[in-house]
Tab-separated table of N, CA and C in Angstrom:
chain	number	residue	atom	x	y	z
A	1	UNK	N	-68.540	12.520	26.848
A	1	UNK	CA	-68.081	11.994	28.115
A	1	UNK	C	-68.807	10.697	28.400
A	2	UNK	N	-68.089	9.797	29.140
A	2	UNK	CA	-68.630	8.289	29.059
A	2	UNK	C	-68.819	8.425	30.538
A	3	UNK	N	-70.229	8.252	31.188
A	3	UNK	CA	-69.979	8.608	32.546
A	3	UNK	C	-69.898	7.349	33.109
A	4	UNK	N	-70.366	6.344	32.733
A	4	UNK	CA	-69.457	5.090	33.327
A	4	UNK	C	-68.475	4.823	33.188
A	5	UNK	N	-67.605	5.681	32.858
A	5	UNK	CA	-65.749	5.271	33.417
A	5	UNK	C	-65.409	6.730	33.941
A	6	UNK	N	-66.194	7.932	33.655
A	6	UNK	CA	-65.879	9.197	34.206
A	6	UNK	C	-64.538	9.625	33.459
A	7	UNK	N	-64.750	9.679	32.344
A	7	UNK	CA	-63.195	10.377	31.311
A	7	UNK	C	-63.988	10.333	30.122
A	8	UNK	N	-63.152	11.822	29.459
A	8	UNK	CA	-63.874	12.467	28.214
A	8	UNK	C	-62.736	11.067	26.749
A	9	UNK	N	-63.434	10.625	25.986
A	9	UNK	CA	-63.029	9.946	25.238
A	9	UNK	C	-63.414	10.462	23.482
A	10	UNK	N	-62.169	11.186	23.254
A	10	UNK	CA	-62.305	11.878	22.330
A	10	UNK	C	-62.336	11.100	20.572
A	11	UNK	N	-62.862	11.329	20.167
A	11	UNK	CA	-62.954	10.804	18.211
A	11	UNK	C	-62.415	11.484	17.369
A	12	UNK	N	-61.321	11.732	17.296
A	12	UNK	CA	-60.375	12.433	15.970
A	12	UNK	C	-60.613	12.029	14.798
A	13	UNK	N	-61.481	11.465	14.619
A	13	UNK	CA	-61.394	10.876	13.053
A	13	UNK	C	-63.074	11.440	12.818
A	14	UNK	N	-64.011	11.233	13.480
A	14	UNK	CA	-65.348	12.123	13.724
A	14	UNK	C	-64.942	13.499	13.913
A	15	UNK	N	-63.846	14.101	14.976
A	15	UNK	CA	-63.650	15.312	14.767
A	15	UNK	C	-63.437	16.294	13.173
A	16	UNK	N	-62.724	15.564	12.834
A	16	UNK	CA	-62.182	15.589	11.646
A	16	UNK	C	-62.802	15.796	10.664
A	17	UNK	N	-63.792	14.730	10.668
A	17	UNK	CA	-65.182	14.590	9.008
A	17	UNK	C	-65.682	15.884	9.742
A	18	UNK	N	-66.595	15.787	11.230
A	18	UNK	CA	-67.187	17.225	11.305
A	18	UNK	C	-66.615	18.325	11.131
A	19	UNK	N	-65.460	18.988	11.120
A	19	UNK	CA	-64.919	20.014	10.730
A	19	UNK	C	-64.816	20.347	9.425
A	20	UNK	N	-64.995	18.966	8.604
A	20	UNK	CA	-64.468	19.396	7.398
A	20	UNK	C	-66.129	19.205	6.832
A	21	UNK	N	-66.869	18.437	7.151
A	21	UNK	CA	-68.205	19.011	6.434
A	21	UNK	C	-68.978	20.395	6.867
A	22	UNK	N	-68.183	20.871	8.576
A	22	UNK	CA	-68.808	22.160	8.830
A	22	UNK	C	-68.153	23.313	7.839
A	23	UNK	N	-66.967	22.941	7.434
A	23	UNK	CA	-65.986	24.082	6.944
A	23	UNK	C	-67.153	24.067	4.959
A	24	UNK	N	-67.345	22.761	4.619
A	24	UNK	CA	-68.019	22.719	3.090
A	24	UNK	C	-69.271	23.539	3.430
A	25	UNK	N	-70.414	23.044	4.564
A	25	UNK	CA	-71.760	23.292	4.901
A	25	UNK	C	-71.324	25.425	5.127
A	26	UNK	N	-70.325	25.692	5.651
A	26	UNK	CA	-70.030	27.690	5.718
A	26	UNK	C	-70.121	28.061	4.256
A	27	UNK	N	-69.227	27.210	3.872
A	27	UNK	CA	-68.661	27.650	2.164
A	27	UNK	C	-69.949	27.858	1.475
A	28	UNK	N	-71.071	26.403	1.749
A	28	UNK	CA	-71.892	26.686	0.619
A	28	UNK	C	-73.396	27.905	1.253
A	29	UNK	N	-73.625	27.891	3.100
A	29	UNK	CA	-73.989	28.925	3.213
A	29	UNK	C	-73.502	30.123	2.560
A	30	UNK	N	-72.386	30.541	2.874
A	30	UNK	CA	-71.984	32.033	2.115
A	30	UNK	C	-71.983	32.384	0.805
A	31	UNK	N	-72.362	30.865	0.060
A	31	UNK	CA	-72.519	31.525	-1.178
A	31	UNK	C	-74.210	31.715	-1.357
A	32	UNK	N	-74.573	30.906	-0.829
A	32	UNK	CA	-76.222	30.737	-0.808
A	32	UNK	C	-76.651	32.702	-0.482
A	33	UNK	N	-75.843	32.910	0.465
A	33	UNK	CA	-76.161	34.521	1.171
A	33	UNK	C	-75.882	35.323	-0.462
A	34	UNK	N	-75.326	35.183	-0.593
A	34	UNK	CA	-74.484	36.131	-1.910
A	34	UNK	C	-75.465	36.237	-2.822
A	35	UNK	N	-76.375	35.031	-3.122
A	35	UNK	CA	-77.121	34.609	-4.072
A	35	UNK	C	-78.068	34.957	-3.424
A	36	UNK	N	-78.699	35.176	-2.248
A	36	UNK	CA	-79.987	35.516	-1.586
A	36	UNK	C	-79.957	37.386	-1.973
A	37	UNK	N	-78.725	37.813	-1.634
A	37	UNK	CA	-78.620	39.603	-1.840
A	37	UNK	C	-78.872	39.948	-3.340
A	38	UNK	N	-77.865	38.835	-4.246
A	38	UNK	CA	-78.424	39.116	-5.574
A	38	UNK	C	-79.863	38.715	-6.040
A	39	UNK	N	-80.527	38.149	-5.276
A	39	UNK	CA	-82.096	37.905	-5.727
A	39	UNK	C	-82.606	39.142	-5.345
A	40	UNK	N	-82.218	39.640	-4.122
A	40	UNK	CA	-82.981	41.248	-3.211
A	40	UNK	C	-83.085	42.116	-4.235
A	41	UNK	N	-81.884	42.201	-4.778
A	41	UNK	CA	-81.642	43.285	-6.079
A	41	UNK	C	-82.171	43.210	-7.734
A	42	UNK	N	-82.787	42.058	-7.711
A	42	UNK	CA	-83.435	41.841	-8.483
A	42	UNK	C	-84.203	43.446	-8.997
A	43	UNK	N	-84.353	43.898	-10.175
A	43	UNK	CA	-85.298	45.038	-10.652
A	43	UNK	C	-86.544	44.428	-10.784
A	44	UNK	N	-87.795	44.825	-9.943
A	44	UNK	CA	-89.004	44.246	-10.371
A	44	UNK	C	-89.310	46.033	-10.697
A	45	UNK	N	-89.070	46.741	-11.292
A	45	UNK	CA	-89.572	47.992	-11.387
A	45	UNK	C	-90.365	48.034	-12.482
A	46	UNK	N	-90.818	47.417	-13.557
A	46	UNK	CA	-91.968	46.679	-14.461
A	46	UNK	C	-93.097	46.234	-14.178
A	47	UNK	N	-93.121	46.188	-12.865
A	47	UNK	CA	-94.556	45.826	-12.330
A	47	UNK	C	-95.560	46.962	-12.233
A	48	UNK	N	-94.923	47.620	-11.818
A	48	UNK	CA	-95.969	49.127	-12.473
A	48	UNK	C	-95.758	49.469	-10.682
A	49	UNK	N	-96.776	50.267	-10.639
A	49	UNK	CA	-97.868	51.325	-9.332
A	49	UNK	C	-97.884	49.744	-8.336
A	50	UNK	N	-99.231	49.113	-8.975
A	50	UNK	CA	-99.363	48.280	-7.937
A	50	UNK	C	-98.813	47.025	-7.476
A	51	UNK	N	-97.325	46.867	-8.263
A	51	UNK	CA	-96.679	45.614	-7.552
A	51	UNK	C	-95.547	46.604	-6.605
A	52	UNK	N	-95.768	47.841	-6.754
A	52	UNK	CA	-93.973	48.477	-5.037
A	52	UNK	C	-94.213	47.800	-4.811
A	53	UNK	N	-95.430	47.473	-4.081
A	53	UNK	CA	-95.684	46.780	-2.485
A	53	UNK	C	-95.051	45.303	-2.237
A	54	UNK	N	-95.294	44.486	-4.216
A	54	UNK	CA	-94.335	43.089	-3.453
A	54	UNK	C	-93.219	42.990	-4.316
A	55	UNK	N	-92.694	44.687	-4.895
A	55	UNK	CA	-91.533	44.462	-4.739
A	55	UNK	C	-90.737	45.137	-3.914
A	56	UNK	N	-91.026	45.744	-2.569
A	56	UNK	CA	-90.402	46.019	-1.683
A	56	UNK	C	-90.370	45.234	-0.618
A	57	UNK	N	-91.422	44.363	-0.604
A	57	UNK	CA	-91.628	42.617	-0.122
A	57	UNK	C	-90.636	41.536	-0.485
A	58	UNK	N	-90.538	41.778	-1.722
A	58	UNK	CA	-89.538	40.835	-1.840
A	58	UNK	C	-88.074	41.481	-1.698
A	59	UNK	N	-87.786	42.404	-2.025
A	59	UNK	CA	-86.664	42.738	-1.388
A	59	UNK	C	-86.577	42.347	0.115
A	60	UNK	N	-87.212	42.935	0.656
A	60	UNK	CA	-86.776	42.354	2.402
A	60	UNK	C	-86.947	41.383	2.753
A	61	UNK	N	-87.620	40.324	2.187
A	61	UNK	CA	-87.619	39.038	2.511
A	61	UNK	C	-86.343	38.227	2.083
A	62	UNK	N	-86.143	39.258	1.229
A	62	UNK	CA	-84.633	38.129	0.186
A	62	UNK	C	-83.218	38.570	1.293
A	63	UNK	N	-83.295	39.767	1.294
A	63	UNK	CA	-81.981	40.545	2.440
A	63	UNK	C	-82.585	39.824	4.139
A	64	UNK	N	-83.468	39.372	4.502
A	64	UNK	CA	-83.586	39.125	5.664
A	64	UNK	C	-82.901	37.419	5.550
A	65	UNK	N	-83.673	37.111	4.369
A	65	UNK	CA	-83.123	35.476	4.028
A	65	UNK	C	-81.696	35.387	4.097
A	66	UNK	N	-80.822	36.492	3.290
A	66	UNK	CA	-79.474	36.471	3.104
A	66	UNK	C	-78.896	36.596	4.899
A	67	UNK	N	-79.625	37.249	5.385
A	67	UNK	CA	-78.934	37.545	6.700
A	67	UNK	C	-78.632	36.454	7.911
A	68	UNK	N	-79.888	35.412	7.237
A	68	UNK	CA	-79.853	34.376	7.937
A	68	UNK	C	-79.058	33.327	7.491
A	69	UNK	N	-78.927	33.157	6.769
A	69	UNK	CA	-77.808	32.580	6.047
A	69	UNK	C	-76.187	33.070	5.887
A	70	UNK	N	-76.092	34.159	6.774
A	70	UNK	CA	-74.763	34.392	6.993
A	70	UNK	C	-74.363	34.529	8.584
A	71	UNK	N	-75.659	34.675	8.849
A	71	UNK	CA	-75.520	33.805	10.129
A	71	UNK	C	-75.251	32.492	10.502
A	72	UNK	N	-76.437	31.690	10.016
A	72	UNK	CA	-75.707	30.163	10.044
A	72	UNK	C	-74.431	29.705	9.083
A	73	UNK	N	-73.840	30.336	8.388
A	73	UNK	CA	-72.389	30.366	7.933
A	73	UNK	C	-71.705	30.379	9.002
A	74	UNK	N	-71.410	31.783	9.677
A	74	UNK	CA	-70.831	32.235	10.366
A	74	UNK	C	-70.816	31.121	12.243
A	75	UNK	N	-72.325	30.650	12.215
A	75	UNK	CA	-72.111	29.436	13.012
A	75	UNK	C	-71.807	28.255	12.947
A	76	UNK	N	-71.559	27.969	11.743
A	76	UNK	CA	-71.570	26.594	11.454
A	76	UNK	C	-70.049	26.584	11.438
A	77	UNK	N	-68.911	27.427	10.851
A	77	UNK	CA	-67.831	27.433	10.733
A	77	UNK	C	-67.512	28.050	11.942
A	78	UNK	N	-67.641	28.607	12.959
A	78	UNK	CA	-67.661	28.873	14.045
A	78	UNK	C	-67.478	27.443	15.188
A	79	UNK	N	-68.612	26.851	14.838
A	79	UNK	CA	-68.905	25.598	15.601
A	79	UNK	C	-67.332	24.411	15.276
A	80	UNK	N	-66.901	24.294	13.840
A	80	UNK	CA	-66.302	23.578	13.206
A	80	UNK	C	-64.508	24.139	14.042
A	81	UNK	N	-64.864	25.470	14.201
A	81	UNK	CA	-63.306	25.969	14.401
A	81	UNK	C	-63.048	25.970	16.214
A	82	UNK	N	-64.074	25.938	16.892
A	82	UNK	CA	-64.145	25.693	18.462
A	82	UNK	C	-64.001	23.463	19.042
A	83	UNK	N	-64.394	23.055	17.263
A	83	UNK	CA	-64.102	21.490	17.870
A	83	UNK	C	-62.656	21.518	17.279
A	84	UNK	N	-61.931	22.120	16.343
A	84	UNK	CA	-60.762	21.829	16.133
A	84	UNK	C	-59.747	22.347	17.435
A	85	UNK	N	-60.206	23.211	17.848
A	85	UNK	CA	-59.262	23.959	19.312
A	85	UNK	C	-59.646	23.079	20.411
A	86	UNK	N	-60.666	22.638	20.559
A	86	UNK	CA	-60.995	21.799	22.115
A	86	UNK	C	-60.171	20.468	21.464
A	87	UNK	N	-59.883	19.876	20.288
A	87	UNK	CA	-59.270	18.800	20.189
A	87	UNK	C	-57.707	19.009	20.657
A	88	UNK	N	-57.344	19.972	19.785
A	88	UNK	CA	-56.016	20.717	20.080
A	88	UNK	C	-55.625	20.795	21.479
A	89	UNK	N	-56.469	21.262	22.359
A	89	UNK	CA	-56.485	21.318	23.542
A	89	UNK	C	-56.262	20.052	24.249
A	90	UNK	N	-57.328	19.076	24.005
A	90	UNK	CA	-57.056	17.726	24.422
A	90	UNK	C	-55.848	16.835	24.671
A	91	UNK	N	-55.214	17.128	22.985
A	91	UNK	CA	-54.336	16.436	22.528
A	91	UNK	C	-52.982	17.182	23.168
A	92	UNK	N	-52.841	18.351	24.007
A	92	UNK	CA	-51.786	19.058	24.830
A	92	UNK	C	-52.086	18.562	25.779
A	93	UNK	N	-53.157	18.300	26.606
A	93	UNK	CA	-52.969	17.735	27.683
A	93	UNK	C	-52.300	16.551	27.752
A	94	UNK	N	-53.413	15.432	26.775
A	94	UNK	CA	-52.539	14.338	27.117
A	94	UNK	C	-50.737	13.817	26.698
A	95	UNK	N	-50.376	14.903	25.754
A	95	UNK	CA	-49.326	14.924	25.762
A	95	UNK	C	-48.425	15.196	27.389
A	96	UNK	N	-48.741	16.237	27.741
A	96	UNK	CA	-48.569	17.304	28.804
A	96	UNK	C	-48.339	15.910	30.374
A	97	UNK	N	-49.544	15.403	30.648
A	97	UNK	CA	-49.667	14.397	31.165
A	97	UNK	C	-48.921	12.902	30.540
A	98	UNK	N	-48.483	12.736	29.464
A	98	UNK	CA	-47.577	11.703	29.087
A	98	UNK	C	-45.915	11.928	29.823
A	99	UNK	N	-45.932	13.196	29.589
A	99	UNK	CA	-44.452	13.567	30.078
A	99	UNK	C	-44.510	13.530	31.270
A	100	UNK	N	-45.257	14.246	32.133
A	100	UNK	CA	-45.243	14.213	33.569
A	100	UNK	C	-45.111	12.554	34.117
A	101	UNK	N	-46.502	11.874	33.409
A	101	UNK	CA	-45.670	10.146	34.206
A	101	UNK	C	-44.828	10.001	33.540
A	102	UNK	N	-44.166	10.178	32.550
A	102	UNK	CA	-43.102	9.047	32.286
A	102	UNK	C	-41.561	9.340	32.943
A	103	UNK	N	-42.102	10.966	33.086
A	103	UNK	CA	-40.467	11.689	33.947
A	103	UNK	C	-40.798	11.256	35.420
A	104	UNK	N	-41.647	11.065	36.317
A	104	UNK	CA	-42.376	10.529	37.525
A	104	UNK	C	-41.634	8.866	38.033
A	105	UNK	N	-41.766	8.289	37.066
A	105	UNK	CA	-40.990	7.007	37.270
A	105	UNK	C	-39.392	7.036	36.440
A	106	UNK	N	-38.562	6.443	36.999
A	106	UNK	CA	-37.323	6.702	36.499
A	106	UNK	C	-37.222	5.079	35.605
A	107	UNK	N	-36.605	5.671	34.358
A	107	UNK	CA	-37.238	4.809	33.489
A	107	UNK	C	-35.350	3.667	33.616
A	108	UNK	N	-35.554	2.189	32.855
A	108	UNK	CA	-34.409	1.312	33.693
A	108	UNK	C	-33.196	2.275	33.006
A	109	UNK	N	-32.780	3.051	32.496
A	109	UNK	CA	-31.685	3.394	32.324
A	109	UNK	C	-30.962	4.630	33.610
A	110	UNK	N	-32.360	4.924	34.405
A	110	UNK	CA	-31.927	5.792	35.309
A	110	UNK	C	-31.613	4.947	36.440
A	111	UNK	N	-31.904	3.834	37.065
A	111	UNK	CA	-31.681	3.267	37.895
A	111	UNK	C	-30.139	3.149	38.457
A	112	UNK	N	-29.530	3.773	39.077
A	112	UNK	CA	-28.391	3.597	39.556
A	112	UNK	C	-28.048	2.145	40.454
A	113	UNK	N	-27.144	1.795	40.957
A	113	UNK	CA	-26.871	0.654	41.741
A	113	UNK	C	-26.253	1.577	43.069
């Protein structure tokens, strides 16, 4: 919003790149997650007696990692799919408002004598 003229002045072409690098930035979170669960599962069961401890460490650190990372997936493409609808939105109004003035004034073919 430009508050020295007081009207929202929208960037479709910025909308646009951001949606589509938020939609790449989900893609490559969710695979990053996929790859964080397959690290969790990793077998460290070779470590003997005294590595359980960091390999039940690293399991939960790897599944907590994955979790966060499907979280910020899930926001980032989230974020990307709420600017494509508020544009959408935009772009009905000012349609919406194009029609209203232009049916408002009677354009020269309506002019009767």
């Amino acid at each position: 919003m430009d508050s020295s003229i007081g009207r929202v002045a929208w960037d479709r072409p910025a909308a646009a790149a951001y949606v589509s690098a938020a939609g790449d930035a989900a893609a490559l979170l969710g695979a990053a997650k996929d790859h964080a669960h397959t690290v969790a599962g990793i077998d460290l069961s070779g470590l003997g007696t005294l590595g359980n401890g960091f390999a039940a460490a690293w399991a939960s650190a790897w599944t907590t990692h994955g979790g966060h990372l499907r979280t910020a997936s899930a926001l980032t493409g989230a974020y990307g799919q709420a600017i494509t609808r508020w544009g959408n939105t935009l772009g009905g109004v000012d349609t919406e408002s194009a029609a209203r003035i232009a049916g408002a004034v009677p354009g020269i073919d309506e002019i009767q004598a």
